[in-house]
CSV table of C-alpha atoms in Angstrom, one decimal:
chain,number,residue,atom,x,y,z
A,1,UNK,CA,0.0,0.0,0.0
A,2,UNK,CA,1.4,3.5,-1.0
A,3,UNK,CA,1.7,6.4,1.3
A,4,UNK,CA,-0.9,8.4,-0.3
A,5,UNK,CA,-3.5,5.6,0.6
A,6,UNK,CA,-3.4,7.1,4.2
A,7,UNK,CA,-4.1,10.6,3.2
A,8,UNK,CA,-7.7,11.0,2.3
A,9,UNK,CA,-7.1,14.6,1.3
A,10,UNK,CA,-4.6,13.8,-1.3
A,11,UNK,CA,-5.8,13.7,-4.9
A,12,UNK,CA,-3.9,10.3,-5.2
A,13,UNK,CA,-6.2,8.8,-2.8
A,14,UNK,CA,-9.0,8.9,-5.3
A,15,UNK,CA,-7.2,6.8,-7.8
A,16,UNK,CA,-9.5,3.9,-7.0
A,17,UNK,CA,-12.7,5.9,-7.8
A,18,UNK,CA,-10.8,7.2,-10.9
A,19,UNK,CA,-10.4,3.7,-12.1
A,20,UNK,CA,-14.1,3.0,-11.4
A,21,UNK,CA,-15.1,6.3,-13.3
A,22,UNK,CA,-16.7,7.6,-10.2
A,23,UNK,CA,-14.8,11.1,-9.9
A,24,UNK,CA,-16.4,14.5,-11.0
A,25,UNK,CA,-14.8,16.6,-13.5
A,26,UNK,CA,-12.7,18.7,-11.0
A,27,UNK,CA,-11.2,15.8,-9.0
A,28,UNK,CA,-10.6,13.8,-12.3
A,29,UNK,CA,-8.6,16.8,-13.7
A,30,UNK,CA,-6.5,17.1,-10.5
A,31,UNK,CA,-5.8,13.4,-10.4
A,32,UNK,CA,-4.8,13.3,-14.1
A,33,UNK,CA,-2.4,16.1,-13.6
A,34,UNK,CA,-0.7,14.2,-10.8
A,35,UNK,CA,-0.6,11.0,-13.0
A,36,UNK,CA,1.4,12.8,-15.6
A,37,UNK,CA,4.1,13.4,-13.0
A,38,UNK,CA,4.1,10.1,-11.2
A,39,UNK,CA,5.1,6.8,-13.0
A,40,UNK,CA,4.3,5.0,-9.7
A,41,UNK,CA,0.9,6.3,-9.6
A,42,UNK,CA,0.5,5.2,-13.4
A,43,UNK,CA,1.4,1.7,-12.5
A,44,UNK,CA,-0.9,1.6,-9.6
A,45,UNK,CA,-3.6,2.9,-11.9
A,46,UNK,CA,-2.8,0.3,-14.6
A,47,UNK,CA,-3.1,-2.7,-11.9
A,48,UNK,CA,-6.3,-1.1,-10.6
A,49,UNK,CA,-7.8,-1.1,-14.0
A,50,UNK,CA,-6.9,-4.8,-14.6
A,51,UNK,CA,-8.8,-5.7,-11.4
A,52,UNK,CA,-11.8,-3.4,-12.4
A,53,UNK,CA,-11.9,-5.4,-15.8
A,54,UNK,CA,-12.1,-8.7,-13.9
A,55,UNK,CA,-14.9,-7.5,-11.5
A,56,UNK,CA,-17.8,-8.4,-13.9
A,57,UNK,CA,-16.6,-11.9,-13.8
A,58,UNK,CA,-16.5,-12.1,-10.0
A,59,UNK,CA,-20.2,-12.8,-9.5
A,60,UNK,CA,-22.7,-14.9,-11.6
A,61,UNK,CA,-25.5,-12.6,-13.1
A,62,UNK,CA,-28.9,-13.4,-11.8
A,63,UNK,CA,-32.2,-12.2,-13.2
A,64,UNK,CA,-34.6,-11.5,-10.4
A,65,UNK,CA,-38.3,-12.5,-10.7
A,66,UNK,CA,-40.5,-9.8,-12.1
A,67,UNK,CA,-42.4,-9.3,-8.7
A,68,UNK,CA,-39.3,-8.7,-6.9
A,69,UNK,CA,-38.1,-6.2,-9.7
A,70,UNK,CA,-41.3,-4.2,-9.4
A,71,UNK,CA,-41.0,-4.1,-5.5
A,72,UNK,CA,-37.5,-2.9,-5.9
A,73,UNK,CA,-38.4,-0.1,-8.2
A,74,UNK,CA,-41.3,1.0,-6.0
A,75,UNK,CA,-38.8,1.3,-3.1
A,76,UNK,CA,-36.4,3.2,-5.0
A,77,UNK,CA,-39.1,5.6,-6.1
A,78,UNK,CA,-40.3,5.9,-2.5
A,79,UNK,CA,-36.7,6.5,-1.3
A,80,UNK,CA,-36.2,9.2,-3.9
A,81,UNK,CA,-39.3,10.9,-2.8
A,82,UNK,CA,-38.4,10.8,0.8
A,83,UNK,CA,-34.9,12.0,-0.1
A,84,UNK,CA,-36.2,15.0,-1.9
A,85,UNK,CA,-38.4,16.0,1.1
A,86,UNK,CA,-35.6,15.4,3.5
A,87,UNK,CA,-33.1,17.6,1.4
A,88,UNK,CA,-35.7,20.3,1.4
A,89,UNK,CA,-36.2,20.3,5.2
A,90,UNK,CA,-32.7,19.3,6.3
A,91,UNK,CA,-29.7,21.5,6.6
A,92,UNK,CA,-27.0,21.3,3.8
A,93,UNK,CA,-25.6,17.7,3.9
A,94,UNK,CA,-21.9,16.7,3.2
A,95,UNK,CA,-21.1,16.9,-0.4
A,96,UNK,CA,-20.7,13.6,-2.4
A,97,UNK,CA,-17.1,14.6,-3.2
A,98,UNK,CA,-16.3,14.5,0.6
A,99,UNK,CA,-18.2,11.3,1.2
A,100,UNK,CA,-16.3,9.7,-1.7
A,101,UNK,CA,-13.0,10.8,-0.2
A,102,UNK,CA,-13.9,9.1,3.1
A,103,UNK,CA,-14.8,5.9,1.2
A,104,UNK,CA,-11.7,5.8,-1.0
A,105,UNK,CA,-9.3,4.3,1.5
A,106,UNK,CA,-11.5,1.3,2.2
A,107,UNK,CA,-12.2,0.7,-1.6
A,108,UNK,CA,-8.5,1.0,-2.5
A,109,UNK,CA,-7.6,-1.5,0.3
A,110,UNK,CA,-10.2,-4.0,-1.3
A,111,UNK,CA,-8.8,-3.4,-4.7
A,112,UNK,CA,-5.3,-3.9,-3.5
A,113,UNK,CA,-6.2,-7.2,-1.8
A,114,UNK,CA,-7.8,-8.2,-5.1
A,115,UNK,CA,-4.5,-7.3,-7.0
A,116,UNK,CA,-2.5,-9.4,-4.6
A,117,UNK,CA,-4.8,-12.4,-4.7
A,118,UNK,CA,-4.8,-12.2,-8.6
A,119,UNK,CA,-1.0,-11.9,-8.6
A,120,UNK,CA,-0.8,-15.0,-6.3
A,121,UNK,CA,-3.0,-16.9,-8.6
A,122,UNK,CA,-1.0,-15.7,-11.7
A,123,UNK,CA,2.1,-16.8,-10.0
A,124,UNK,CA,0.7,-20.3,-9.1
A,125,UNK,CA,-0.7,-20.6,-12.7
A,126,UNK,CA,2.8,-19.6,-14.1
A,127,UNK,CA,4.5,-22.4,-12.0
A,128,UNK,CA,1.9,-24.9,-13.3
A,129,UNK,CA,2.6,-23.8,-16.8
A,130,UNK,CA,6.3,-24.0,-16.3
A,131,UNK,CA,6.0,-27.7,-15.0
A,132,UNK,CA,3.6,-28.7,-17.8
A,133,UNK,CA,6.2,-27.2,-20.3
A,134,UNK,CA,9.0,-29.2,-18.6
A,135,UNK,CA,6.8,-32.4,-18.7
A,136,UNK,CA,6.0,-31.7,-22.4
A,137,UNK,CA,9.8,-31.2,-23.2
A,138,UNK,CA,10.5,-34.5,-21.5
A,139,UNK,CA,7.7,-36.2,-23.4
A,140,UNK,CA,9.1,-34.8,-26.7
A,141,UNK,CA,12.6,-35.9,-25.9
A,142,UNK,CA,11.3,-39.4,-25.0
A,143,UNK,CA,9.3,-39.5,-28.3
A,144,UNK,CA,12.4,-38.5,-30.3
A,145,UNK,CA,14.4,-41.3,-28.5
A,146,UNK,CA,11.6,-43.8,-29.3
A,147,UNK,CA,11.6,-42.7,-32.9
A,148,UNK,CA,15.5,-43.1,-33.2
A,149,UNK,CA,15.4,-46.6,-31.6
A,150,UNK,CA,12.6,-47.5,-33.9
A,151,UNK,CA,14.6,-46.3,-36.9
A,152,UNK,CA,17.7,-48.2,-35.7
A,153,UNK,CA,15.5,-51.4,-35.2
A,154,UNK,CA,13.9,-50.9,-38.7
A,155,UNK,CA,17.5,-50.5,-40.2
A,156,UNK,CA,18.6,-53.7,-38.3
A,157,UNK,CA,15.6,-55.6,-39.6
A,158,UNK,CA,16.4,-54.5,-43.1
A,159,UNK,CA,20.0,-55.7,-42.7
A,160,UNK,CA,18.9,-59.0,-41.2
A,161,UNK,CA,16.3,-59.4,-44.0
A,162,UNK,CA,19.1,-58.8,-46.6
A,163,UNK,CA,21.3,-61.2,-44.9
A,164,UNK,CA,18.6,-63.8,-44.8
A,165,UNK,CA,17.9,-63.3,-48.5
A,166,UNK,CA,21.5,-63.7,-49.2
A,167,UNK,CA,21.8,-66.9,-47.0
A,168,UNK,CA,18.5,-68.3,-48.7
A,169,UNK,CA,20.1,-67.6,-52.1
A,170,UNK,CA,23.5,-69.3,-51.1
A,171,UNK,CA,21.2,-72.2,-49.6
A,172,UNK,CA,19.6,-72.5,-53.0
A,173,UNK,CA,22.9,-72.7,-54.7
A,174,UNK,CA,24.2,-75.2,-52.3
A,175,UNK,CA,21.0,-77.2,-52.6
A,176,UNK,CA,21.4,-77.2,-56.5
A,177,UNK,CA,25.0,-78.2,-56.0
A,178,UNK,CA,24.1,-81.1,-53.7
A,179,UNK,CA,21.4,-82.3,-56.0
A,180,UNK,CA,23.8,-82.2,-58.9
A,181,UNK,CA,26.3,-84.0,-56.7
A,182,UNK,CA,23.8,-86.6,-55.7
A,183,UNK,CA,23.0,-87.3,-59.3
A,184,UNK,CA,26.6,-87.5,-60.2
A,185,UNK,CA,27.0,-90.1,-57.3
A,186,UNK,CA,24.0,-92.0,-58.5
A,187,UNK,CA,25.4,-92.2,-62.0
A,188,UNK,CA,28.8,-93.1,-60.6
A,189,UNK,CA,27.1,-95.7,-58.5
A,190,UNK,CA,25.2,-97.1,-61.5
A,191,UNK,CA,28.4,-97.0,-63.5
A,192,UNK,CA,30.2,-98.8,-60.7
A,193,UNK,CA,27.4,-101.4,-60.3
A,194,UNK,CA,27.5,-102.0,-64.2
A,195,UNK,CA,31.3,-102.2,-64.2
A,196,UNK,CA,31.2,-104.8,-61.3
A,197,UNK,CA,28.5,-106.7,-63.4
A,198,UNK,CA,30.6,-106.6,-66.5
A,199,UNK,CA,33.7,-107.7,-64.5
A,200,UNK,CA,31.8,-110.6,-62.8
A,201,UNK,CA,30.1,-111.5,-66.1
A,202,UNK,CA,33.3,-111.8,-68.3
A,203,UNK,CA,35.3,-113.5,-65.4
A,204,UNK,CA,32.6,-116.1,-64.7
A,205,UNK,CA,33.6,-119.7,-65.5
A,206,UNK,CA,32.0,-121.0,-68.7
A,207,UNK,CA,31.9,-117.8,-70.6
A,208,UNK,CA,32.6,-117.9,-74.3
A,209,UNK,CA,34.1,-115.1,-76.4
A,210,UNK,CA,33.5,-113.9,-79.9
A,211,UNK,CA,35.5,-111.4,-81.9
A,212,UNK,CA,34.1,-108.4,-83.7
A,213,UNK,CA,36.4,-107.0,-86.5
A,214,UNK,CA,36.5,-103.8,-88.4
A,215,UNK,CA,35.0,-103.8,-91.9
A,216,UNK,CA,36.6,-100.4,-92.8
A,217,UNK,CA,40.0,-100.1,-94.1
A,218,UNK,CA,42.3,-97.8,-92.0
A,219,UNK,CA,40.1,-98.2,-88.9
A,220,UNK,CA,41.8,-100.4,-86.2
A,221,UNK,CA,38.7,-100.9,-84.1
A,222,UNK,CA,37.7,-104.3,-82.6
A,223,UNK,CA,35.3,-105.7,-80.2
A,224,UNK,CA,35.2,-108.8,-77.9
A,225,UNK,CA,31.9,-110.3,-77.0
A,226,UNK,CA,31.3,-112.4,-73.8
A,227,UNK,CA,28.3,-114.8,-73.8
A,228,UNK,CA,26.9,-117.9,-72.2
A,229,UNK,CA,25.3,-120.3,-74.6
A,230,UNK,CA,21.6,-120.7,-73.8
A,231,UNK,CA,21.5,-117.2,-72.1
A,232,UNK,CA,20.1,-113.9,-73.7
A,233,UNK,CA,22.6,-111.6,-71.9
A,234,UNK,CA,25.9,-110.7,-73.3
A,235,UNK,CA,28.7,-108.0,-72.8
A,236,UNK,CA,30.7,-106.6,-75.5
A,237,UNK,CA,33.9,-104.6,-75.0
A,238,UNK,CA,35.3,-102.3,-77.7
A,239,UNK,CA,38.6,-100.5,-78.4
A,240,UNK,CA,39.7,-98.2,-81.2
A,241,UNK,CA,36.4,-97.0,-82.2
A,242,UNK,CA,36.5,-93.6,-83.9
A,243,UNK,CA,34.9,-90.6,-82.2
A,244,UNK,CA,31.4,-89.7,-83.5
A,245,UNK,CA,30.0,-86.6,-84.8
A,246,UNK,CA,27.4,-84.7,-82.5
A,247,UNK,CA,24.0,-86.4,-82.6
A,248,UNK,CA,25.4,-89.9,-83.5
A,249,UNK,CA,25.7,-93.1,-81.4
A,250,UNK,CA,26.9,-96.6,-82.0
A,251,UNK,CA,24.1,-99.4,-82.1
A,252,UNK,CA,24.4,-103.1,-81.6
A,253,UNK,CA,22.6,-105.5,-83.8
A,254,UNK,CA,21.7,-109.3,-83.8
A,255,UNK,CA,21.2,-110.9,-87.1
A,256,UNK,CA,19.9,-114.3,-88.5
A,257,UNK,CA,18.4,-115.6,-91.5
A,258,UNK,CA,15.2,-113.6,-90.9
A,259,UNK,CA,16.8,-110.2,-90.6
A,260,UNK,CA,18.4,-107.8,-87.9
A,261,UNK,CA,17.2,-107.3,-84.4
A,262,UNK,CA,18.0,-103.8,-82.9
A,263,UNK,CA,20.0,-103.8,-79.7
A,264,UNK,CA,21.4,-101.1,-77.3
A,265,UNK,CA,23.1,-97.9,-78.2
A,266,UNK,CA,26.3,-96.7,-76.7
A,267,UNK,CA,29.2,-94.3,-76.9
A,268,UNK,CA,32.9,-94.6,-76.2
A,269,UNK,CA,35.5,-92.3,-74.3
A,270,UNK,CA,37.8,-90.1,-76.2
A,271,UNK,CA,40.4,-93.1,-76.6
A,272,UNK,CA,37.8,-95.2,-78.4
A,273,UNK,CA,37.2,-97.5,-75.4
A,274,UNK,CA,33.8,-98.6,-74.3
A,275,UNK,CA,31.4,-101.6,-73.5
A,276,UNK,CA,27.7,-102.4,-73.9
A,277,UNK,CA,25.6,-104.9,-72.0
A,278,UNK,CA,23.0,-106.4,-74.6
A,279,UNK,CA,19.9,-108.4,-74.0
A,280,UNK,CA,18.8,-110.5,-77.0
A,281,UNK,CA,15.2,-111.3,-77.5
A,282,UNK,CA,16.2,-115.0,-77.1
A,283,UNK,CA,19.3,-117.0,-76.3
A,284,UNK,CA,22.3,-115.3,-78.0
A,285,UNK,CA,23.7,-118.3,-79.6
A,286,UNK,CA,20.5,-118.7,-81.6
A,287,UNK,CA,21.7,-115.7,-83.7
A,288,UNK,CA,24.3,-116.1,-86.6
A,289,UNK,CA,26.1,-112.9,-86.4
A,290,UNK,CA,26.3,-109.4,-84.7
A,291,UNK,CA,27.4,-106.0,-86.0
A,292,UNK,CA,27.9,-102.4,-84.8
A,293,UNK,CA,26.6,-99.3,-87.0
A,294,UNK,CA,26.6,-95.6,-86.6
A,295,UNK,CA,23.0,-94.3,-86.1
A,296,UNK,CA,21.4,-91.1,-85.1
A,297,UNK,CA,21.1,-90.3,-81.4
A,298,UNK,CA,18.4,-92.5,-80.0
A,299,UNK,CA,19.0,-95.4,-82.3
A,300,UNK,CA,17.2,-96.8,-85.4
A,301,UNK,CA,14.8,-99.6,-86.0
A,302,UNK,CA,16.8,-100.8,-89.0
A,303,UNK,CA,20.6,-100.7,-89.5
A,304,UNK,CA,22.0,-98.1,-91.7
A,305,UNK,CA,24.8,-99.0,-94.2
A,306,UNK,CA,27.3,-97.3,-92.0
A,307,UNK,CA,28.8,-100.6,-90.5
A,308,UNK,CA,31.9,-100.5,-88.4
A,309,UNK,CA,32.2,-103.9,-86.8
A,310,UNK,CA,30.9,-107.4,-87.3
A,311,UNK,CA,31.4,-110.8,-86.1
A,312,UNK,CA,30.2,-114.4,-86.3
A,313,UNK,CA,28.6,-116.2,-83.4
């Protein structure tokens, strides 16, 4: 509270009434002259006007019933009439200006208390806002950390997915190689089994052999046929057969008085060595002769004229 609040005779003591617009012209002019010279009084007036602006919100407006309003207006009219009569009969009363000066200290004290209360409320609200802002900053920082963690996790997942795809591709390659290796092992196993069969066949007791000789001049090829009289199986081992053109194979033939019977087809290695296991439609010794021709890949139903070897049984 300022010093002028305790001096009712000072024009500054009427600053509360000035803020409320309750001064007459003379007092208002005196106070405005004083305001121009006093920054402290200007600040006090600014605070009082803020409080005055909040006063309409301090109470909830209520609309009185019509009957009460009529009674109130009737009392006001009666009071005005009694006042007029009293002023006519009574000695001169104290001027409104003087009464207002007496009322100003109390009013200013109330307004000051309101200013202090509003300041405390504003301070508490500012503190709450500061806490909320700090909480908001912490939440934003937490969200940023979560977003960064999520981005790192997504990048790691993409890296793992790429590694998994590469691993699956390598696994496919290995599976293909394994399958090819298994097929090769199967072929080698079949070749080995056939070699074992051929070895056991030609080394068995009682086997008979027949020679196949070249029918072409300058071709030093030959074959040796291993057979058992009364059996339909035979093994023929070749050497010196010339290499074939692409799309050609050698073919074995049985022959008798009725014609030729197609046998198995075969190829030889680069040195001209090879063998073939043949199955005749009946016992081998029932045929009169055999021969080897060159045929298209897949063999022929009838022999071509391209005969390489032949032999008598």
